[in-house]
CSV table of C-alpha atoms and ligand atoms in Angstrom, one decimal:
chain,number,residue,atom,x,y,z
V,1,UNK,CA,0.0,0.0,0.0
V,2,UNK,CA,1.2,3.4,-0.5
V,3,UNK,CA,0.3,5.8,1.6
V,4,UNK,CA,0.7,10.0,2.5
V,5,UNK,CA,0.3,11.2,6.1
V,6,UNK,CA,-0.6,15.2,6.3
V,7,UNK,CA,0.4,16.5,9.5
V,8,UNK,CA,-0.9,19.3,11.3
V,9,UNK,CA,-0.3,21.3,14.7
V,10,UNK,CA,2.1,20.6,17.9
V,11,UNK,CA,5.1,18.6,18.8
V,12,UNK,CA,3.2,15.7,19.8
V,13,UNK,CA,1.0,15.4,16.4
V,14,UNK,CA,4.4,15.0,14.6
V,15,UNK,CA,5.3,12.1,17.4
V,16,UNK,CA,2.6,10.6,16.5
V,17,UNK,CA,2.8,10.9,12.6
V,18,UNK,CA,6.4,9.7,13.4
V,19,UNK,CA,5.4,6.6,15.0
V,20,UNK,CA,2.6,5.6,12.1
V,21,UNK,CA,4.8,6.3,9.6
V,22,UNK,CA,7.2,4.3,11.2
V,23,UNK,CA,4.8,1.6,12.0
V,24,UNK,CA,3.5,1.1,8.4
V,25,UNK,CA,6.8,1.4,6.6
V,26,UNK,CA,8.1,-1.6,9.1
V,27,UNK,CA,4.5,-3.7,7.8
V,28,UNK,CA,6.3,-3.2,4.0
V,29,UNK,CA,4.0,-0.5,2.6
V,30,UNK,CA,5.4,2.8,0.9
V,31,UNK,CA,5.1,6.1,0.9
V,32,UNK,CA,3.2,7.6,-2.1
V,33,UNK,CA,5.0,10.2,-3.8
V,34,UNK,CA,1.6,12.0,-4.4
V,35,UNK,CA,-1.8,12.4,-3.6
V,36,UNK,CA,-3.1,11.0,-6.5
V,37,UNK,CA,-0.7,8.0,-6.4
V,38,UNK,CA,-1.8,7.4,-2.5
V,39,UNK,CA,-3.7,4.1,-1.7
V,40,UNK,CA,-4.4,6.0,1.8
V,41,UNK,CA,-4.0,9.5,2.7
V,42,UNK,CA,-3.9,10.1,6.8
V,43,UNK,CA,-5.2,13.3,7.8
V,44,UNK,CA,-3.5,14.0,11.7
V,45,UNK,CA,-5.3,16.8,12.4
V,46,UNK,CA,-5.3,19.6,14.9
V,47,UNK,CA,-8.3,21.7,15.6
V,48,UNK,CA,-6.6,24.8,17.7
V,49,UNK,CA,-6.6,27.6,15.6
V,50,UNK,CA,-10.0,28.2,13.5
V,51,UNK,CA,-7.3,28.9,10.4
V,52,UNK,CA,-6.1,25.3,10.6
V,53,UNK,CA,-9.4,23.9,10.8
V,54,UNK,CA,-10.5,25.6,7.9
V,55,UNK,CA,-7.4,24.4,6.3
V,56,UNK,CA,-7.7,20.8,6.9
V,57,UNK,CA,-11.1,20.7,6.1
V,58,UNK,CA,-10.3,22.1,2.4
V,59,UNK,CA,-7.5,19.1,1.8
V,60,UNK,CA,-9.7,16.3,3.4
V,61,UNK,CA,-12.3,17.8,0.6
V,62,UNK,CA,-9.7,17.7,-2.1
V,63,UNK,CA,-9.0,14.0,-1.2
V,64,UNK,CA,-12.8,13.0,-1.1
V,65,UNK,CA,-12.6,14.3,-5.1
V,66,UNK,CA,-9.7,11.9,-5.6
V,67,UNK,CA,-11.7,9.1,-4.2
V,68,UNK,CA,-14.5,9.9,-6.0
V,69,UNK,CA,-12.1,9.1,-9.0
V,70,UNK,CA,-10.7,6.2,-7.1
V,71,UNK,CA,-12.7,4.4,-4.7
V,72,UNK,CA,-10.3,2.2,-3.8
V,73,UNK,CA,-8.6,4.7,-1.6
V,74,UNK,CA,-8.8,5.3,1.8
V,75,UNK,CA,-9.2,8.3,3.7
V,76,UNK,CA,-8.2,8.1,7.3
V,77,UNK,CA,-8.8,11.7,10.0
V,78,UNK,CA,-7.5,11.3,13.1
V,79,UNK,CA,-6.3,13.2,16.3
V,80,UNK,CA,-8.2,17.1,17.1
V,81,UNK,CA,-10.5,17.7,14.8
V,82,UNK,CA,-12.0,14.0,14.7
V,83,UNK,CA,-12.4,14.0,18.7
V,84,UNK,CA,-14.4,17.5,18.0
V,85,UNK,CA,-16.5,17.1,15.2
V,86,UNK,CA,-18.1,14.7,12.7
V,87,UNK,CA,-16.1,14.5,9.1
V,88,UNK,CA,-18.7,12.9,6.6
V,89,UNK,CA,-17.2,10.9,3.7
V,90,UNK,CA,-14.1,9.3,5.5
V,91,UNK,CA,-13.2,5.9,5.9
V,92,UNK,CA,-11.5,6.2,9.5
V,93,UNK,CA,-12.6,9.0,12.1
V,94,UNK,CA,-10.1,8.3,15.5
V,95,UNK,CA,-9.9,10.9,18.3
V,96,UNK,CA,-6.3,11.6,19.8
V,97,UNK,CA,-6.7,8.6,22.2
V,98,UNK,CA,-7.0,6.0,19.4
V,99,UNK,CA,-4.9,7.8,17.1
V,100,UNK,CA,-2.2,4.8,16.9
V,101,UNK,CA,-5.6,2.3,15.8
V,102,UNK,CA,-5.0,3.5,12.5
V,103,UNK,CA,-2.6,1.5,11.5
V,104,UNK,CA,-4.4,-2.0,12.5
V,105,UNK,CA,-7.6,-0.3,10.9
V,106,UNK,CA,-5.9,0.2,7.7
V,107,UNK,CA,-6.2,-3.4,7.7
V,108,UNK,CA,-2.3,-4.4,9.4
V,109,UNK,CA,-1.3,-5.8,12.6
V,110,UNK,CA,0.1,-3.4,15.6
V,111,UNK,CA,2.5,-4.6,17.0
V,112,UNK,CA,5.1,-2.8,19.1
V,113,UNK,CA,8.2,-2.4,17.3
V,114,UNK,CA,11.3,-0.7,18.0
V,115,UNK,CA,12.0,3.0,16.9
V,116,UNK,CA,14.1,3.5,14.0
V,117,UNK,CA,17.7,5.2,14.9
V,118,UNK,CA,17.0,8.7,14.8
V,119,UNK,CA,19.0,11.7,15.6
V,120,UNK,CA,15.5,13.8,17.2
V,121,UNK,CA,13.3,11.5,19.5
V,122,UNK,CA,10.2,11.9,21.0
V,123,UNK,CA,8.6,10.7,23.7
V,124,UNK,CA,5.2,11.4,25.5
V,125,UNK,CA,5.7,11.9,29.4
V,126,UNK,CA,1.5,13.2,29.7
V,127,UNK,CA,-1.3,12.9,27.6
V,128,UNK,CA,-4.5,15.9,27.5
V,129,UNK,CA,-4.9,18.7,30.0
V,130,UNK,CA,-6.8,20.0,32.9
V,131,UNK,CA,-6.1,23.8,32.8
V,132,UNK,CA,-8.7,25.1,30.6
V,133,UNK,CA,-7.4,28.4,29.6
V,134,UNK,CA,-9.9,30.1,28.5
V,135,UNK,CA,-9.3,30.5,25.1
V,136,UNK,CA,-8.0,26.7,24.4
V,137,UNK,CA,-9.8,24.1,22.7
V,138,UNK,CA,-7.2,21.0,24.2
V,139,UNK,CA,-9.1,19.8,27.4
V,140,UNK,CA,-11.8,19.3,25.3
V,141,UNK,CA,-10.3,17.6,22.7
V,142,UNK,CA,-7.3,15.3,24.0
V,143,UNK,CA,-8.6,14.8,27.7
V,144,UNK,CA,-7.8,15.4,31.6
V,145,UNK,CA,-4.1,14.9,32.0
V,146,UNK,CA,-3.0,11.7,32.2
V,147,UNK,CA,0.2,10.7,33.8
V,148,UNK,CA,2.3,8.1,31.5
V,149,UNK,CA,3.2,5.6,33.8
V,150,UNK,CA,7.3,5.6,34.3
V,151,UNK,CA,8.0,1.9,33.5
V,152,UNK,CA,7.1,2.8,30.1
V,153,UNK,CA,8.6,6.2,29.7
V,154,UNK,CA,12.0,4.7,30.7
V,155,UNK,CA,11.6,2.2,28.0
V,156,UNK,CA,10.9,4.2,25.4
V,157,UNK,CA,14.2,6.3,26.6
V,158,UNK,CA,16.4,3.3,27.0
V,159,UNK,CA,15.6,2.1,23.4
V,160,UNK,CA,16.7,5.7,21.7
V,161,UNK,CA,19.2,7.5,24.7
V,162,UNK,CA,22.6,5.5,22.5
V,163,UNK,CA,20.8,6.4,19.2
V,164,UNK,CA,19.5,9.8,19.3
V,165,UNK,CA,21.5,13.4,19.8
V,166,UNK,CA,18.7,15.2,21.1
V,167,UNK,CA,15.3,13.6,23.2
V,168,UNK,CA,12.2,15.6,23.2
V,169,UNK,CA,10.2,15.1,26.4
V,170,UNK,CA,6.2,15.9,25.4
V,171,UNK,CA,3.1,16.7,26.9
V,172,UNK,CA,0.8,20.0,26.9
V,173,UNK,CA,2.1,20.9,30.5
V,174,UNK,CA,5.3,18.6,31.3
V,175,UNK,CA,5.8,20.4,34.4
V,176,UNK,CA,2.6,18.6,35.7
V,177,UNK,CA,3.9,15.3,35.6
V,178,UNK,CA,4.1,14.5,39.2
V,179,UNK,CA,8.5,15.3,40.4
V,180,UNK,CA,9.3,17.0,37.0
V,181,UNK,CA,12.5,18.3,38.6
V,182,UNK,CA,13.3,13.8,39.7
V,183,UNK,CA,12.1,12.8,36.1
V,184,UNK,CA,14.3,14.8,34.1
V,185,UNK,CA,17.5,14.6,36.7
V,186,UNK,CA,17.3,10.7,36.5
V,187,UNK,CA,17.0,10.7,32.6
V,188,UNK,CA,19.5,13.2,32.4
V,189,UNK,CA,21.7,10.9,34.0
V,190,UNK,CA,21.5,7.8,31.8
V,191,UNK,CA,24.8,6.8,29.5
V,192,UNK,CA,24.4,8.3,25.7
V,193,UNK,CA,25.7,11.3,24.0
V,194,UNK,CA,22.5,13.4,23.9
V,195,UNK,CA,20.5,16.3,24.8
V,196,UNK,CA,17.7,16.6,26.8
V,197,UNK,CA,14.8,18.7,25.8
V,198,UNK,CA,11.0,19.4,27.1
V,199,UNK,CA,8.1,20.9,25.6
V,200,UNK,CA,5.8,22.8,26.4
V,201,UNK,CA,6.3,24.8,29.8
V,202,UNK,CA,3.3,26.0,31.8
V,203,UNK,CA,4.6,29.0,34.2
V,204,UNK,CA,2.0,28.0,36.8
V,205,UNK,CA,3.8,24.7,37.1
V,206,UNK,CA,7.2,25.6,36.5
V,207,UNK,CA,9.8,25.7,39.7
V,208,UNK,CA,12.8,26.7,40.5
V,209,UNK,CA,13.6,22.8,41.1
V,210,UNK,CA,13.5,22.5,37.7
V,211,UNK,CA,15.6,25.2,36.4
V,212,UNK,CA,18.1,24.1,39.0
V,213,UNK,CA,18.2,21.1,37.8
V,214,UNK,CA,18.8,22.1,34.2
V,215,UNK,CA,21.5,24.5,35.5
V,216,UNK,CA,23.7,21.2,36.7
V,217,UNK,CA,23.1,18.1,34.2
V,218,UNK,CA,25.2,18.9,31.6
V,219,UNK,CA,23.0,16.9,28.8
V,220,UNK,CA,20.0,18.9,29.6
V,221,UNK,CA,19.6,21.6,26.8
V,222,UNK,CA,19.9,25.0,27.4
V,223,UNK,CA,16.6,25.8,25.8
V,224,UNK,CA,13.5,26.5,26.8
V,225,UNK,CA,9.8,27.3,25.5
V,226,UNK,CA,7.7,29.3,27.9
V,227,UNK,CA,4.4,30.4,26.8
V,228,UNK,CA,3.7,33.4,28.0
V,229,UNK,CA,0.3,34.1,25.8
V,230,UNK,CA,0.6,37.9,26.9
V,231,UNK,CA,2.0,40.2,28.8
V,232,UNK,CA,-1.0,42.2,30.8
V,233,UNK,CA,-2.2,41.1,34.0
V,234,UNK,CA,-5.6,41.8,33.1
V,235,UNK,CA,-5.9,39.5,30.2
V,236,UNK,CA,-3.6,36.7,31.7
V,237,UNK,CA,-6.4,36.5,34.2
V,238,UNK,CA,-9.4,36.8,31.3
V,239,UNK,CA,-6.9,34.2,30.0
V,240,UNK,CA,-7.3,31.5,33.0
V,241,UNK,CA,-3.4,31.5,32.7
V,242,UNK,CA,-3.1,31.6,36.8
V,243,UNK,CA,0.1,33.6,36.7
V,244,UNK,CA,0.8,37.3,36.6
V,245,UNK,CA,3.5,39.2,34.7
V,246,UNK,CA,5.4,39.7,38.1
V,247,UNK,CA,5.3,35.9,38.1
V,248,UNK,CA,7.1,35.6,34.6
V,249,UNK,CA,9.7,37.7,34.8
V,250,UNK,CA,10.8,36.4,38.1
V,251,UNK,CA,11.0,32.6,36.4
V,252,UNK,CA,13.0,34.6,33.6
V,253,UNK,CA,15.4,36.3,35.9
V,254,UNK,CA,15.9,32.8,38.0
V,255,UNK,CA,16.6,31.2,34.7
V,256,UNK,CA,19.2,34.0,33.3
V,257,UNK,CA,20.6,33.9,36.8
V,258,UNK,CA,20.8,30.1,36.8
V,259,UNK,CA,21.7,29.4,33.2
V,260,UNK,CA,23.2,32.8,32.0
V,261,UNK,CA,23.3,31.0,28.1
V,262,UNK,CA,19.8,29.7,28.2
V,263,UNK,CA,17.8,30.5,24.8
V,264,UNK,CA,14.1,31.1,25.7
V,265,UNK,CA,10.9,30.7,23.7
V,266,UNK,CA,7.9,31.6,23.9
V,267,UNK,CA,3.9,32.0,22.4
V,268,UNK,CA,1.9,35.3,22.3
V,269,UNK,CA,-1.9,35.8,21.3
V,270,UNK,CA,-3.0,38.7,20.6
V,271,UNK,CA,-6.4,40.7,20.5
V,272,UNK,CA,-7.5,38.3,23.1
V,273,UNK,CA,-11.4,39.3,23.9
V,274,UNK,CA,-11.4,43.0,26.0
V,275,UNK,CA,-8.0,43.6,25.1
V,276,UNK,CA,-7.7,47.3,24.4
V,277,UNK,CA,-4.8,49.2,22.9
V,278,UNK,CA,-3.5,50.2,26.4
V,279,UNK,CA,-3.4,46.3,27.1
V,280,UNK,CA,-1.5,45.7,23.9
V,281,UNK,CA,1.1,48.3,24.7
V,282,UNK,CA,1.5,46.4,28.0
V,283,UNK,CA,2.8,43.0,26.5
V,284,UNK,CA,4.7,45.4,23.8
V,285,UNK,CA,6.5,46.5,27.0
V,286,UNK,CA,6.7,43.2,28.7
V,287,UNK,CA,8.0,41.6,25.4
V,288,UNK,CA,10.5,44.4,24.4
V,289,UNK,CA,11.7,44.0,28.5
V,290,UNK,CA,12.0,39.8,28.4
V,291,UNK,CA,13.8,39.8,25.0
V,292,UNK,CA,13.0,36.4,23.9
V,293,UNK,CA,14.8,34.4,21.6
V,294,UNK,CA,12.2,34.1,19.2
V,295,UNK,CA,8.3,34.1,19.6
V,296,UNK,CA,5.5,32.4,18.1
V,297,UNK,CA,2.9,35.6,18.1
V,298,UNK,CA,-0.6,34.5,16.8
V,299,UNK,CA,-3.1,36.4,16.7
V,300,UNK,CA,-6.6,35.3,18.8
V,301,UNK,CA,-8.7,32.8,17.3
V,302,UNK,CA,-12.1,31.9,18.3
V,303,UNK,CA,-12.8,28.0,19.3
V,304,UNK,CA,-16.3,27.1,19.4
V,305,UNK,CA,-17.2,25.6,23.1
V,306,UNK,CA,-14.4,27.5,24.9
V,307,UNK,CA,-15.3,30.3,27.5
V,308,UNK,CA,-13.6,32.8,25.6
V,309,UNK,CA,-15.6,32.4,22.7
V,310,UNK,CA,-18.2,33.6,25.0
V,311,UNK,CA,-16.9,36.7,26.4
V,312,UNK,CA,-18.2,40.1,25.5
V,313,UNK,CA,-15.8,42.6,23.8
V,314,UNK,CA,-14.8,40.3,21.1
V,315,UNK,CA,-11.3,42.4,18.9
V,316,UNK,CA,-12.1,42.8,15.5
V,317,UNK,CA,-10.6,40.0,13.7
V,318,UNK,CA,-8.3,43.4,11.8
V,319,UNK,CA,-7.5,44.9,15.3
V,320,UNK,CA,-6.1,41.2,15.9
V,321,UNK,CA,-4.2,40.7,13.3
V,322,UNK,CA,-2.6,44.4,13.1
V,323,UNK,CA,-1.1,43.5,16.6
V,324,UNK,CA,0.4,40.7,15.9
V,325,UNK,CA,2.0,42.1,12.6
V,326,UNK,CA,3.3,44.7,15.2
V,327,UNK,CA,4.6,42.5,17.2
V,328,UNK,CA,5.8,40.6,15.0
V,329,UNK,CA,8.3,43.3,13.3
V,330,UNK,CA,9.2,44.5,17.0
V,331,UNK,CA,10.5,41.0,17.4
V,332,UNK,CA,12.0,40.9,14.2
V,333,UNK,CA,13.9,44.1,15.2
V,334,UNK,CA,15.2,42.9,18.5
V,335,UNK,CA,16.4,39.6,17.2
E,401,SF4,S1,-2.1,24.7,29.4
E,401,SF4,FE1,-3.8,25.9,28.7
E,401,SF4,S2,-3.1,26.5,26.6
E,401,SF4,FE2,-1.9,24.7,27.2
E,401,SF4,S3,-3.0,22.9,26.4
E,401,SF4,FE3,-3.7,23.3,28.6
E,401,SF4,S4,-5.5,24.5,28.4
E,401,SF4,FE4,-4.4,24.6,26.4
């Protein structure tokens, strides 16, 4: 069979994509050099920015018009968007839970197998999330936060820590798996010549136990992603974020003080709803203050069942957009 996987959204859809690709190439199928060429096209999709939902929805349509010409192929959605809505006119539909199924639906065995030698590896430490920030569509898609149990996260570590130069450890919120700081000191500590890495941050959760223990393993990256969303304390708390700008800045100046090479990351939204201009100006401030190594700046978008969906003084979807091109060339300037 030859077959194309489109992937969409975070770190942990490309694990995932990873691991099916890998997973159907070991069960002798191919990848097809084309749509049109494709047996079975996998759709891993991600539903958290309206933009990328429209998105996807346009290429699943373009694929249902190749299997109008070809019947025979198979069009398999998983991950977000199936757990959130139906998707007429598909031959697979698996939520994030059941993601992996695809491969035994697509009529093969599963069977564990082990990862191909790789210089980037992933591995998931926590599934879902509990925080509900009120402008994210995740709990409600991929789950309450589920803990993976450590047997198996050692495993999965002891079969790539020879193999791979860097190791990604995944969740939405890593630093609510239960000891963080004990976690990543005892991986950190394993025989290999690698780098440890973790993804994403939630500055609620994250401790100075943590950054001290990135300060002394030496195969713990000197990187970090920190979403910050914004920089106002009056939206952070619209936002459900549970951390002020105070809070930030003192996790920043630990880490600087810590770790005076460590490269930080972060994500920004802007035009959340009943931001006004003055707002704006304060994460402008806050931003221009930090100086981040790079940012990811978005701006807002509306997901349908979210409480911020619902919140009066919705930003013109212009007003949005003008503030993160701002942003974006004030960043642009300081790097
Ligand atoms: S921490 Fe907040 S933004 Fe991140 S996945 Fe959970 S609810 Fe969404």
């Amino acid at each position: 069979m030859k077959f194309i996987i489109k992937n969409y959204g975070c770190q942990m859809n490309v694990n995932t994509a990873a691991k099916i690709n890998q997973q159907l190439l070991a069960a002798g199928h191919v990848v097809a050099e084309s749509d049109e060429q494709a047996d079975a096209i996998i759709f891993n999709t991600c539903c958290v920015r309206n933009t990328a939902e429209q998105k996807i929805l346009s290429h699943i349509a373009l694929a249902k018009q190749l299997k109008q010409k070809n019947p025979q192929l198979k069009i398999a959605v998983i991950g977000c968007l199936s757990a959130k809505r139906k998707i007429h006119g598909v031959d697979i539909l698996l939520g994030t839970e059941d993601a992996m199924n695809v491969v035994e639906k697509l009529g093969e065995t599963l069977r564990p197998l082990p990862p191909e030698p790789t210089s980037t590896a992933y591995i998931d430490i926590t599934y879902g999330c509990e925080n509900y920030c009120s402008y994210c569509i995740v709990p409600f898609v991929r789950g309450k936060l589920r803990i993976r149990p450590i047997e198996e996260i050692r495993a999965e570590f002891n079969q790539v820590k020879d193999t791979a130069k860097d190791i990604y450890l995944l969740g939405q919120n890593v630093n609510a798996y239960p000891n963080f700081p004990q976690l990543l000191a005892k991986l950190a500590q394993q025989s290999g010549d690698f780098k440890l890495h973790f993804l994403s941050s939630h500055p609620k959760d994250f401790d100075i136990e943590t950054i001290k223990v990135m300060a002394k393993y030496p195969k713990i990256a000197h990187d970090i992603h920190l979403p910050m969303q914004c920089g106002c304390d009056k939206i952070l708390k619209l936002m459900n974020r549970k951390y002020t700008v105070a809070d930030y800045k003192n996790i920043i100046r630990q880490l600087r003080e810590l770790i005076p090479d460590i490269h930080i990351t972060t994500d920004i939204i802007c035009g959340f709803p009943g931001e006004t201009d003055e707002d704006f100006e304060e994460t402008v401030k806050t931003v221009e203050e930090i100086k981040f190594s790079a940012a990811y700046i978005f701006p807002y978008s509306n997901r349908t069942g979210t409480v911020a969906d619902k919140m009066e003084n919705q930003v013109p979807f212009r007003t949005r957009k003008a503030r993160a091109t701002k942003l974006v060339e004030i960043m642009r300037k300081m790097s």
